[in-house]
PDB file of C-alpha atoms in Angstrom:
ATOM      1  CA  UNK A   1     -30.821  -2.064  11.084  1.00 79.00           C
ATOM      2  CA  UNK A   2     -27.077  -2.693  10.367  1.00 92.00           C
ATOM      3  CA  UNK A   3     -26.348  -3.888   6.818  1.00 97.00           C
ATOM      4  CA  UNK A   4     -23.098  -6.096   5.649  1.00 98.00           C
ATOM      5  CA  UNK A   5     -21.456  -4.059   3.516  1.00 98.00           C
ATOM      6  CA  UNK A   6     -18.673  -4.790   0.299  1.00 98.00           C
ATOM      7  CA  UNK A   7     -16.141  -2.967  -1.812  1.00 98.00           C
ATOM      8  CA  UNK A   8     -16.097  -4.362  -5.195  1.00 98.00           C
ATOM      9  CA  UNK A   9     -13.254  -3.746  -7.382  1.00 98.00           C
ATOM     10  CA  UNK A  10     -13.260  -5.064 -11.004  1.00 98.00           C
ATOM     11  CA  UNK A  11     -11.087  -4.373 -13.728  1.00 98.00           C
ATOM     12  CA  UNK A  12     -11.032  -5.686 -17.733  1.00 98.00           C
ATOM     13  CA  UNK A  13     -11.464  -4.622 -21.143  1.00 98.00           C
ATOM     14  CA  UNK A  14     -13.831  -1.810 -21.799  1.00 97.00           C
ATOM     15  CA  UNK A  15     -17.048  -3.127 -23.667  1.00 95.00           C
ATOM     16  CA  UNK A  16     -20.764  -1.193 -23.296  1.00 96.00           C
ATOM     17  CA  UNK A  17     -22.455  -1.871 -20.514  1.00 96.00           C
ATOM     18  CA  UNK A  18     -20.280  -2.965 -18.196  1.00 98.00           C
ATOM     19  CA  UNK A  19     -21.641  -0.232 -15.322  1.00 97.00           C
ATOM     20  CA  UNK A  20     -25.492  -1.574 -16.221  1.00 97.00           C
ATOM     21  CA  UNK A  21     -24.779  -5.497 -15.776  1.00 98.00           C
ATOM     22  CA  UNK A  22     -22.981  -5.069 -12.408  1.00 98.00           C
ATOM     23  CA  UNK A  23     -25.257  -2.281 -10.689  1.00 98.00           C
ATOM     24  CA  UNK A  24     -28.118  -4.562 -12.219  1.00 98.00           C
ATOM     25  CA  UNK A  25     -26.599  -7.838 -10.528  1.00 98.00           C
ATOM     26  CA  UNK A  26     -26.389  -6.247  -7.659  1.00 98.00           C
ATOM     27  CA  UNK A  27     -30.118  -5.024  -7.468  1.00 98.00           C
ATOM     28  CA  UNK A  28     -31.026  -8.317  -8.368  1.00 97.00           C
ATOM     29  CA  UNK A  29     -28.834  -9.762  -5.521  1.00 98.00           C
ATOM     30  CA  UNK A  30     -30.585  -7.101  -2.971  1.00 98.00           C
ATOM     31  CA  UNK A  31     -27.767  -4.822  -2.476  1.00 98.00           C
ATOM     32  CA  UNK A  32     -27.593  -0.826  -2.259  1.00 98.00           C
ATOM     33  CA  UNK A  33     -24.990   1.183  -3.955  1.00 98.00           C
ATOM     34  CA  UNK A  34     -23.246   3.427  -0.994  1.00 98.00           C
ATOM     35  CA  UNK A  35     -20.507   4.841  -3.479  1.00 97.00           C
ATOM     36  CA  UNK A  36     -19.216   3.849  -7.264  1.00 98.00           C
ATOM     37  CA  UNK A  37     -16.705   5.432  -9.265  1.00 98.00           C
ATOM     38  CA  UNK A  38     -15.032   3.975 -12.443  1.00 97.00           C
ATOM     39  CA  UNK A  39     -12.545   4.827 -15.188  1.00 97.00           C
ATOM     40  CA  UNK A  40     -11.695   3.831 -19.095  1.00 97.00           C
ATOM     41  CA  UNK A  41      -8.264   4.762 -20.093  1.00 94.00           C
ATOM     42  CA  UNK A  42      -8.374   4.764 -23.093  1.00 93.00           C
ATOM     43  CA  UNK A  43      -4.481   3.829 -23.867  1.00 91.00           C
ATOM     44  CA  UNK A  44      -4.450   0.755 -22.422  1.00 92.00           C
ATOM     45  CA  UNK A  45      -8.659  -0.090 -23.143  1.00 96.00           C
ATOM     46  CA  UNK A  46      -9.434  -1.190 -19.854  1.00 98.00           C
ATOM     47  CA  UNK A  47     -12.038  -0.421 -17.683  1.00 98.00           C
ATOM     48  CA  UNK A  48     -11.755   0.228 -14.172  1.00 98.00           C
ATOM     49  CA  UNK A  49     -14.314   0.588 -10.982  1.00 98.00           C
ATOM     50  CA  UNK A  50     -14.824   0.355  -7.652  1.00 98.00           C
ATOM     51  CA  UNK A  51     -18.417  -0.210  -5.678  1.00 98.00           C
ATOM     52  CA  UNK A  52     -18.785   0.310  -1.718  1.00 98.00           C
ATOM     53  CA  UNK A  53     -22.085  -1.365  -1.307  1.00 98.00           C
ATOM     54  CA  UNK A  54     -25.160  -3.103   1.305  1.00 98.00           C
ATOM     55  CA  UNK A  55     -26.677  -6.235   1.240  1.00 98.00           C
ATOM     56  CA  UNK A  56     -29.887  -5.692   2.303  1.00 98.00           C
ATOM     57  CA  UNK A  57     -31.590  -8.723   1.327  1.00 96.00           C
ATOM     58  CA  UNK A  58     -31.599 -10.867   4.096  1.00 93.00           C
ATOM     59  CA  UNK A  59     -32.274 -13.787   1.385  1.00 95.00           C
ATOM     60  CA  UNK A  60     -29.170 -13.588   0.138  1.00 97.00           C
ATOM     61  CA  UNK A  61     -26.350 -15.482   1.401  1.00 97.00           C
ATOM     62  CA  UNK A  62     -22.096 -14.158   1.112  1.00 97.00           C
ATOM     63  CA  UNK A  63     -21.494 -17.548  -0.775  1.00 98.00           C
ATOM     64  CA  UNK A  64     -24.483 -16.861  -2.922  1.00 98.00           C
ATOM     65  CA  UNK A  65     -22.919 -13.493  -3.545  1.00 98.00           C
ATOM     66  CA  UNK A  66     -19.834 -14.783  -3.869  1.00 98.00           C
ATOM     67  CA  UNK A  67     -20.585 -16.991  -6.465  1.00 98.00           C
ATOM     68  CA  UNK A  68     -22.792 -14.647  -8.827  1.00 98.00           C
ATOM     69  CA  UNK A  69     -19.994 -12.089  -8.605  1.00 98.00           C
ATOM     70  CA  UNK A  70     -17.449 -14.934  -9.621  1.00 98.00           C
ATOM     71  CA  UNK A  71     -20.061 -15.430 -12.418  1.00 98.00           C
ATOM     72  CA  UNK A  72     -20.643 -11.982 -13.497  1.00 98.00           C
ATOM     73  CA  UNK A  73     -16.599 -11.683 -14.033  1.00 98.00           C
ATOM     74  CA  UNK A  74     -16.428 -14.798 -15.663  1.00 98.00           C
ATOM     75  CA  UNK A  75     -19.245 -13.226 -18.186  1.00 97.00           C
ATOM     76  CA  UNK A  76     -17.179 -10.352 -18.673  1.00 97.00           C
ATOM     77  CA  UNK A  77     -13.507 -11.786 -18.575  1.00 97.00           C
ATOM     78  CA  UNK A  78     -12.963  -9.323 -15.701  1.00 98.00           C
ATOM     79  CA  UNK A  79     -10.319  -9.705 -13.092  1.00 97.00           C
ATOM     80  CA  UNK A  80     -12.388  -8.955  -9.974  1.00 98.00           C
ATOM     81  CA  UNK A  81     -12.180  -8.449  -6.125  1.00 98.00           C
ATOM     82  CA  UNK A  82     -15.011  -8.616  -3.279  1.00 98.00           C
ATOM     83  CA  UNK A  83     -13.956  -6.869  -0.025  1.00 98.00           C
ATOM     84  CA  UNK A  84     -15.744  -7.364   3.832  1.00 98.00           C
ATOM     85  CA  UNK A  85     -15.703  -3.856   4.195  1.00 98.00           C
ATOM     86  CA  UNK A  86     -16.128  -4.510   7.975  1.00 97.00           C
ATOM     87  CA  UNK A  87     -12.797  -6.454   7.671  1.00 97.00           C
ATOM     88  CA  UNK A  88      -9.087  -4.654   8.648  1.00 98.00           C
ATOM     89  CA  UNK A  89      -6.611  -5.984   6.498  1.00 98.00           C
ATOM     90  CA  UNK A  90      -3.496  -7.266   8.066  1.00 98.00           C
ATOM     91  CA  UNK A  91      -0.083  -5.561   7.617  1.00 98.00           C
ATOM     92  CA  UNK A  92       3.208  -6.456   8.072  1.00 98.00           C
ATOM     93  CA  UNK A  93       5.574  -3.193   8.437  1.00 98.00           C
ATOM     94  CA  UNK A  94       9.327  -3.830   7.739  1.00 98.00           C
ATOM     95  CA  UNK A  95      12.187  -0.965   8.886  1.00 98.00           C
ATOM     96  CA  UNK A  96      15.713  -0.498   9.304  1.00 96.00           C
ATOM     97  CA  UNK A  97      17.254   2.225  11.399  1.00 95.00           C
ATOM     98  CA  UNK A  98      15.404   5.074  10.314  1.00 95.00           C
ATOM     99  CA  UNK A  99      11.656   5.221  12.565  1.00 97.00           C
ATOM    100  CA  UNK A 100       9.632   8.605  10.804  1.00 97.00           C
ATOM    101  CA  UNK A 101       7.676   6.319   8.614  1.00 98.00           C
ATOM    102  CA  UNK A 102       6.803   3.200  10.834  1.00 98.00           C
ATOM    103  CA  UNK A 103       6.272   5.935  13.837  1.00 98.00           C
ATOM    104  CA  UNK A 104       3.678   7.775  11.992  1.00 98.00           C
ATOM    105  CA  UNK A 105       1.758   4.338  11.010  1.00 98.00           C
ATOM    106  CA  UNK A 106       2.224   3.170  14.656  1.00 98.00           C
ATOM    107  CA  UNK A 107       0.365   6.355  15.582  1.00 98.00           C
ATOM    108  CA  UNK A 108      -2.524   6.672  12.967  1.00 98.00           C
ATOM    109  CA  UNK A 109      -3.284   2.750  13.735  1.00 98.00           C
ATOM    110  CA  UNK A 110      -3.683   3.449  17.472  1.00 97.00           C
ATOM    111  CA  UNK A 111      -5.662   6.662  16.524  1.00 97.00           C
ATOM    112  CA  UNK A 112      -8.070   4.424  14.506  1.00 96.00           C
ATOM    113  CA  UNK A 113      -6.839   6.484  11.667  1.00 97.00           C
ATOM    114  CA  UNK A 114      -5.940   3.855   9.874  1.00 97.00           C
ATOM    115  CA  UNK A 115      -8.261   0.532   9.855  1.00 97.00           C
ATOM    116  CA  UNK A 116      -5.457  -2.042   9.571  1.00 98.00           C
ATOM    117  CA  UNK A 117      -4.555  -4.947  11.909  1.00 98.00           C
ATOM    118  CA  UNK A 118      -0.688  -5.045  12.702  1.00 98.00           C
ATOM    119  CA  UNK A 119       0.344  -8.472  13.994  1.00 98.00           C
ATOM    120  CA  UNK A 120       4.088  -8.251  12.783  1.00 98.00           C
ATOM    121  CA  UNK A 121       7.124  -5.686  12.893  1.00 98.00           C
ATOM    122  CA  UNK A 122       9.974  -6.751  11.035  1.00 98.00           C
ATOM    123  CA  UNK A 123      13.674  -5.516  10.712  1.00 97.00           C
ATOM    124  CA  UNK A 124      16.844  -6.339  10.152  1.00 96.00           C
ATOM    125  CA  UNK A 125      18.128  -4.249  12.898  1.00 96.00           C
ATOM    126  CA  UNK A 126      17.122  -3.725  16.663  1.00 97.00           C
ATOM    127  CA  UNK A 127      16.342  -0.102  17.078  1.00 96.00           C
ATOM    128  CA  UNK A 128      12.749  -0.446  17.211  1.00 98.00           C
ATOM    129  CA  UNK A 129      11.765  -3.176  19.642  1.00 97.00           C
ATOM    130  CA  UNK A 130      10.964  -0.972  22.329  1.00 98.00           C
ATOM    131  CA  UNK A 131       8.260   1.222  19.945  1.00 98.00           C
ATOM    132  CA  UNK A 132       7.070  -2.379  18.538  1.00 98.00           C
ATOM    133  CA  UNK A 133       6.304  -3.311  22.351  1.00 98.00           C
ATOM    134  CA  UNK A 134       5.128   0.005  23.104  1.00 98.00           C
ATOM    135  CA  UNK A 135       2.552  -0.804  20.590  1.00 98.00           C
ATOM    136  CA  UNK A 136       2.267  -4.232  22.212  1.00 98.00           C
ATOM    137  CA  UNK A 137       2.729  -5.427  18.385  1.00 98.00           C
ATOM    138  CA  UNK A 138       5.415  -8.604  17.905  1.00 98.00           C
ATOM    139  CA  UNK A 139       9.125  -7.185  16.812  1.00 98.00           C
ATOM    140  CA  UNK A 140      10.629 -10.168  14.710  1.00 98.00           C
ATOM    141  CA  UNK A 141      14.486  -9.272  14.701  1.00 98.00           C
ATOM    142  CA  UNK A 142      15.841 -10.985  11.184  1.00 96.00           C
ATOM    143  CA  UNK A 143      19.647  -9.376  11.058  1.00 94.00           C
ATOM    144  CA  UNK A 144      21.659  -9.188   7.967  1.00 89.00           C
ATOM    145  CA  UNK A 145      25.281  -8.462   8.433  1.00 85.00           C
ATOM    146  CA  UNK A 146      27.345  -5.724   6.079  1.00 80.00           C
ATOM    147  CA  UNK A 147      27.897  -7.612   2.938  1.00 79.00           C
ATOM    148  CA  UNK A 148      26.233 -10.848   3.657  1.00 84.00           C
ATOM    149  CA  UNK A 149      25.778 -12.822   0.295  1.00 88.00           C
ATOM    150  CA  UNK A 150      22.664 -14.389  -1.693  1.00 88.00           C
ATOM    151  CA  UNK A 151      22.287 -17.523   0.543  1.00 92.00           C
ATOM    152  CA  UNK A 152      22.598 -15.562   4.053  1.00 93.00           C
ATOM    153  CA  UNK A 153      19.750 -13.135   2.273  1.00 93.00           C
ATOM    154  CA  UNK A 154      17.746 -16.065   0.552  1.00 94.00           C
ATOM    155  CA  UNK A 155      17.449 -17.314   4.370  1.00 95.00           C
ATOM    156  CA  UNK A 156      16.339 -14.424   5.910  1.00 96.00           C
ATOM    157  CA  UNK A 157      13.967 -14.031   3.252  1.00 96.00           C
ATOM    158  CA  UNK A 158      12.544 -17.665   4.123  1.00 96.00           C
ATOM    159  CA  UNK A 159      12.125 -16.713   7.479  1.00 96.00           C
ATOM    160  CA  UNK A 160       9.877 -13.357   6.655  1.00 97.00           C
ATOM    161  CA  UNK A 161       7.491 -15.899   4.079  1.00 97.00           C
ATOM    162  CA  UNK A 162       7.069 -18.062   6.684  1.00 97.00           C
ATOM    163  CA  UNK A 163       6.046 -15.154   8.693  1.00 98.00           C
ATOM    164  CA  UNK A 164       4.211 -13.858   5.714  1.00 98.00           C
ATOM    165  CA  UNK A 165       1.824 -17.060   6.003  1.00 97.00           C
ATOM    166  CA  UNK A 166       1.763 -17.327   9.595  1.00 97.00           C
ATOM    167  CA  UNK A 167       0.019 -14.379  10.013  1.00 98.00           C
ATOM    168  CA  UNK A 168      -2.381 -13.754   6.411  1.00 98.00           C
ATOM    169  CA  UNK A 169      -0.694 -10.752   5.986  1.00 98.00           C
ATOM    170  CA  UNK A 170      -2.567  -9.026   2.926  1.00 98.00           C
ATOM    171  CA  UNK A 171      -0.133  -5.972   2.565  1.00 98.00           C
ATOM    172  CA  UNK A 172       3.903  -5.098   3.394  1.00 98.00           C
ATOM    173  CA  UNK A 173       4.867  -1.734   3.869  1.00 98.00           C
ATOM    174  CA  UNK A 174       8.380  -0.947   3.438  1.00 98.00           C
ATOM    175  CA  UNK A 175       8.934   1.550   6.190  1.00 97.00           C
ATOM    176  CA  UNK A 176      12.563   2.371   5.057  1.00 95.00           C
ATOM    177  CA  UNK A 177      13.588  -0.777   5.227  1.00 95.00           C
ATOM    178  CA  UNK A 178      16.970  -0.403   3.695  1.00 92.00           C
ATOM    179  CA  UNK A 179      17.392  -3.978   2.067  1.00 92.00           C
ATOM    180  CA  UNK A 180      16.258  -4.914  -1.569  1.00 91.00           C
ATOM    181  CA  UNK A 181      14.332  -7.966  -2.267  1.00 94.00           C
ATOM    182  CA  UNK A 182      15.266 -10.700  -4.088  1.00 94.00           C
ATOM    183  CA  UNK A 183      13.376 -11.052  -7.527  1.00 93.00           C
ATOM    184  CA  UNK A 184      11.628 -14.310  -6.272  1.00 94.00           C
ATOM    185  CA  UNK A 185      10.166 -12.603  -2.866  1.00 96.00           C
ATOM    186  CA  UNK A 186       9.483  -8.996  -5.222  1.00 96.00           C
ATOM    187  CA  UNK A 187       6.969 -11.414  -7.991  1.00 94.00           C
ATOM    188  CA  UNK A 188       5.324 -12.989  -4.442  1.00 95.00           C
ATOM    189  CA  UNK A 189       4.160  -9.924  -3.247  1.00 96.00           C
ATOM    190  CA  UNK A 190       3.418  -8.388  -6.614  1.00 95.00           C
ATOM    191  CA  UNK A 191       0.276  -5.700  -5.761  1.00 96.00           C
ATOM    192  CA  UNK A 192       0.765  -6.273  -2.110  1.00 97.00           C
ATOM    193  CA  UNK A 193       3.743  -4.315  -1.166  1.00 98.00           C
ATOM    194  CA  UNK A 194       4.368  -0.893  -0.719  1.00 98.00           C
ATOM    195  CA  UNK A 195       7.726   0.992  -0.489  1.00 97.00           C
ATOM    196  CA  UNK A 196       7.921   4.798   0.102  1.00 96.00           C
ATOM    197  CA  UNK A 197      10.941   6.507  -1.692  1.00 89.00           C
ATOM    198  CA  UNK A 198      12.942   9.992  -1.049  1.00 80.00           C
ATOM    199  CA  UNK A 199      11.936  11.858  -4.201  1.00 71.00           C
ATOM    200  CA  UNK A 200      10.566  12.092  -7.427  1.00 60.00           C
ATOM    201  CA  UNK A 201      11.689   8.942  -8.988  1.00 49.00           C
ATOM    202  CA  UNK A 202      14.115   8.587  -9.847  1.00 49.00           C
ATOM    203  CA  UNK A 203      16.067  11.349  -9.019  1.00 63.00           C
ATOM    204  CA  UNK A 204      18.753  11.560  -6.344  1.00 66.00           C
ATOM    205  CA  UNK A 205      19.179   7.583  -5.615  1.00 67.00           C
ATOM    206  CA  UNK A 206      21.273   5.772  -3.411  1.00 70.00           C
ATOM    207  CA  UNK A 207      22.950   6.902  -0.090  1.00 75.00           C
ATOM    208  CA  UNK A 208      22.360  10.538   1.505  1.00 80.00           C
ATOM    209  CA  UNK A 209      19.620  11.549  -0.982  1.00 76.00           C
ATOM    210  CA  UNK A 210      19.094  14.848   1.139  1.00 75.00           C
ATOM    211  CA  UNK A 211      23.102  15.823   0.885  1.00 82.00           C
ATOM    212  CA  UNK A 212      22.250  15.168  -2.952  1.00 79.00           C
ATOM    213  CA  UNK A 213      19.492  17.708  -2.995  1.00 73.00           C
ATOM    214  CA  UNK A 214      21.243  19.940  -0.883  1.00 73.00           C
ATOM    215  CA  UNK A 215      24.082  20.266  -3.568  1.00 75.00           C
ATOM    216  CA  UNK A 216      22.293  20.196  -6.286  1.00 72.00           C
ATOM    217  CA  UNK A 217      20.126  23.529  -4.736  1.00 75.00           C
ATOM    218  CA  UNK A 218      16.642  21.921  -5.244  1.00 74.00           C
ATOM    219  CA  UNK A 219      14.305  24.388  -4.989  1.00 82.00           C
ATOM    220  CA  UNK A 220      11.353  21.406  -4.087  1.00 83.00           C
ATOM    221  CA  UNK A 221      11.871  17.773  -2.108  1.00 85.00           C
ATOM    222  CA  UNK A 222       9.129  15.427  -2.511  1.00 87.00           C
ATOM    223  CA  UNK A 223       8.711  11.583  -1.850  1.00 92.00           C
ATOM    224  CA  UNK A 224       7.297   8.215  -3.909  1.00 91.00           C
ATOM    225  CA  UNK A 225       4.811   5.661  -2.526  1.00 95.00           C
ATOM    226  CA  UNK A 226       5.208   2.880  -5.337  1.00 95.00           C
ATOM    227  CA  UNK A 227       4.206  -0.655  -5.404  1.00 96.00           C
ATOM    228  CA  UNK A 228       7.479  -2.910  -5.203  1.00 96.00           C
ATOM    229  CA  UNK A 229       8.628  -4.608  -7.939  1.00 94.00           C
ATOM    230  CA  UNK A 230      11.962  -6.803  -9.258  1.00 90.00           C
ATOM    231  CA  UNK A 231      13.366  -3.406 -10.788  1.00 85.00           C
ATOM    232  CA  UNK A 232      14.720  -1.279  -7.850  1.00 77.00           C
ATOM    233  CA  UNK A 233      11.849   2.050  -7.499  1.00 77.00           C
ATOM    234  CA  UNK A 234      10.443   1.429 -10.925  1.00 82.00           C
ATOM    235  CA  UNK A 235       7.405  -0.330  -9.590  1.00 89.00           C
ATOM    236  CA  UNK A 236       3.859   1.575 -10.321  1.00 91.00           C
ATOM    237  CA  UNK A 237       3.296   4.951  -8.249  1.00 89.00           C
ATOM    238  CA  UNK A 238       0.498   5.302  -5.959  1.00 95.00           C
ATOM    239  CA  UNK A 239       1.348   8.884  -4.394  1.00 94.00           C
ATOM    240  CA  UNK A 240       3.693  11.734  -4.963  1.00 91.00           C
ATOM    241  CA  UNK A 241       3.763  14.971  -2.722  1.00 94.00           C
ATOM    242  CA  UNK A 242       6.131  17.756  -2.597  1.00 92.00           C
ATOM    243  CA  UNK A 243       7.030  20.464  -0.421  1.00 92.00           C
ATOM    244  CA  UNK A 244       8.753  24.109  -1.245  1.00 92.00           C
ATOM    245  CA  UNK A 245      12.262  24.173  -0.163  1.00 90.00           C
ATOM    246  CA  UNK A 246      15.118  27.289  -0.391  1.00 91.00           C
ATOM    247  CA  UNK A 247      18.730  28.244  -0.042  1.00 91.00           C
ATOM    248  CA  UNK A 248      18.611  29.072   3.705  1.00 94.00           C
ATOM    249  CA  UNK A 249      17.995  25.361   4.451  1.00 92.00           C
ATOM    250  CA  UNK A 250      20.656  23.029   5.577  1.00 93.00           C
ATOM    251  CA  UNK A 251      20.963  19.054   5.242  1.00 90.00           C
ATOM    252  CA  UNK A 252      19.079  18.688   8.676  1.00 93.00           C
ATOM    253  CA  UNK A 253      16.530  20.853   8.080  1.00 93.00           C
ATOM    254  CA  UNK A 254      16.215  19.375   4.573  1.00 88.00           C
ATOM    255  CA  UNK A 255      16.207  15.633   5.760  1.00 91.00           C
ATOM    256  CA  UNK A 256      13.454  17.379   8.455  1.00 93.00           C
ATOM    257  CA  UNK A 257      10.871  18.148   5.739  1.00 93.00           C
ATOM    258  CA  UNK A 258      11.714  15.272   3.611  1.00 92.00           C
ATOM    259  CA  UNK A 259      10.778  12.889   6.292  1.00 94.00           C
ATOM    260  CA  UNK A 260       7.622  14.664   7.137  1.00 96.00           C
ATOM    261  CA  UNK A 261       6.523  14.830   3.630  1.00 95.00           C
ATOM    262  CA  UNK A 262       7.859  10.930   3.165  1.00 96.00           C
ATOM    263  CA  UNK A 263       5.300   9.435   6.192  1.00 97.00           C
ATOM    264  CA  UNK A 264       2.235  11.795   4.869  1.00 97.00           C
ATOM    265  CA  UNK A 265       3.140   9.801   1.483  1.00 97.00           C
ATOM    266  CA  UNK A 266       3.339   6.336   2.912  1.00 98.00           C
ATOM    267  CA  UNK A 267       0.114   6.831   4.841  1.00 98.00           C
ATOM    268  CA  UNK A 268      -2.156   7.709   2.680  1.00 98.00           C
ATOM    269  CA  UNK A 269      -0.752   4.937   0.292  1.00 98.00           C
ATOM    270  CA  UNK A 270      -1.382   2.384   2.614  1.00 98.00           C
ATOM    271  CA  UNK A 271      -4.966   3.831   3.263  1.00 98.00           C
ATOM    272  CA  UNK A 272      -5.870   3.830   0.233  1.00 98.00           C
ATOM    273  CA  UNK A 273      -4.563   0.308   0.031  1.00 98.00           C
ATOM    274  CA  UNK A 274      -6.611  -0.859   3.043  1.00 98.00           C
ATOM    275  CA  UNK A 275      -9.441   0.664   1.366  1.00 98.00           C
ATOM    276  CA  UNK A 276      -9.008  -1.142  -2.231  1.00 98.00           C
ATOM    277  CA  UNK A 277      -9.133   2.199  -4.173  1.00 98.00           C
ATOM    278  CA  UNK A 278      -5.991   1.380  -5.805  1.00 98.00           C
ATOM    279  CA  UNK A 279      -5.848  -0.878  -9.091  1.00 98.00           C
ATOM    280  CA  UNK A 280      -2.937  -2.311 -10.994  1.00 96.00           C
ATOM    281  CA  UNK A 281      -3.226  -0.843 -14.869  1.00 94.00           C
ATOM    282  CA  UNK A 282       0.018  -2.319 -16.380  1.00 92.00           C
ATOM    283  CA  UNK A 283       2.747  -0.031 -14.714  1.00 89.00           C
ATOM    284  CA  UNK A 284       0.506   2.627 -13.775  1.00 92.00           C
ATOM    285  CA  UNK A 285      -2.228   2.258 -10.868  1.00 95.00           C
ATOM    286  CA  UNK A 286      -5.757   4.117 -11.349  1.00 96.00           C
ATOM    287  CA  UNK A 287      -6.830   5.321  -7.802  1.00 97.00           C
ATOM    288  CA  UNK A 288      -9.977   6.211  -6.805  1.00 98.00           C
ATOM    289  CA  UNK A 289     -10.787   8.848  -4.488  1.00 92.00           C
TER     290      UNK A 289
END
């Protein structure tokens, strides 16, 4: 017999017993424990976990669940999440001119490598239509021009809320899309948005950060999956990777790697996203494995 099955995801001051009272409501509530891990961190004092459960009590109802998890947070002044693990969140990818990142997500989605629902490509540029269609996913063209000002940006941005809404997107992956947000759009998606950067932040930022490296002789070239936030690549880090780099390398075969390492990044990011492992601890996340 098939069971329903949740991720729960709580997070709130540490106190004792936090790990008895939810396993025990959820043995009272009929429900098998799959998986659990948790965390204190003992700078900030909060308390951190993550359940993959069953409901095997046929009894017992999602609203009735619902509601006595609502309860049990309330009880604990928790900030708390429960997840239909059978459900694929919905993404929204957004990308400029440069296709490494959004090509590799195209692919692991098809693959079922990746359990996300895509209903949207956005970009402010048209180099990516055909892959979009390819996909048979909807290519939503929203061009900027070179130095367009606040109200021409404010308006685009209007147009990708609307789309935003339109299609309960629960996550936006910033492929390389090579436009910031506006503060307003950045504290809307705050925990929902995902940007992948070209180092170790914050080194080498701004244009051609693989010419930077290059003259600078870096002896390693990484990339930053971060949450997005109103202060440009400062937002909380979700993954960092590197890979070994030496003098016989040129720009190309620099940029080569960096891209590689850059879509390995954003992927696993955005897994790990789809699969609520990751939790927002002030500017840090806590990610379970």
């Amino acid at each position: 017999m098939t069971y329903p099955e949740y991720i729960l995801t709580l997070s709130c001051l540490d106190q004792r017993g936090i790990v008895l009272r939810v396993s025990g409501f959820l043995a009272e509530h009929g429900c098998n424990i799959i998986d659990s891990a948790q965390f204190g961190d003992p700078e900030s004092k909060l308390f951190f976990m993550r359940i993959h459960f069953a409901l095997e009590e046929a009894g017992v109802s999602d609203a009735t669940l619902r509601a006595g998890f609502d309860a049990l947070c309330a009880q604990l002044g928790a900030s708390g999440q429960l997840h239909d693990a059978a459900r694929k969140p919905r993404v929204m990818i957004m990308v400029s001119k440069i296709g490494h990142c959004l090509n590799d997500l195209l692919f692991r989605y098809r693959s079922g490598l990746l359990p996300v629902e895509i209903p949207a490509i956005v970009s402010n540029h048209m180099e990516f239509y055909q892959l979009a269609a390819s996909y048979n996913i909807p290519f939503h063209h929203l061009p900027l021009e070179a130095g367009a000002g606040e109200s021409a940006k404010l308006a685009q941005e209007a147009r990708i809320v609307e789309l935003l809404d339109t299609h309960r997107i629960d996550l936006v992956v910033l492929a390389r899309y090579m436009q910031i947000l506006s503060p307003g759009l950045c504290g809307a998606l705050k925990g929902r948005a995902i940007n992948i950067h070209h180092s170790f932040l914050p080194s080498f930022k701004g244009a051609r950060p693989y010419a930077q490296a290059h003259r600078r002789g870096v002896k390693l070239i990484g990339a930053t999956a971060h949450f997005v936030t109103g202060d440009l690549d400062e937002g909380p880090i979700i993954e960092q990777d590197v890979e070994r780099v030496d003098h016989s390398l040129n720009v190309e075969e620099l940029t080569a790697i960096g891209r590689d390492v850059e879509s390995v990044v954003l992927a696993r990011a955005v897994k790990w996203f789809v699969e609520h492992r990751i939790l927002l601890n002030g500017d840090k996340t806590v990610v379970f494995s």
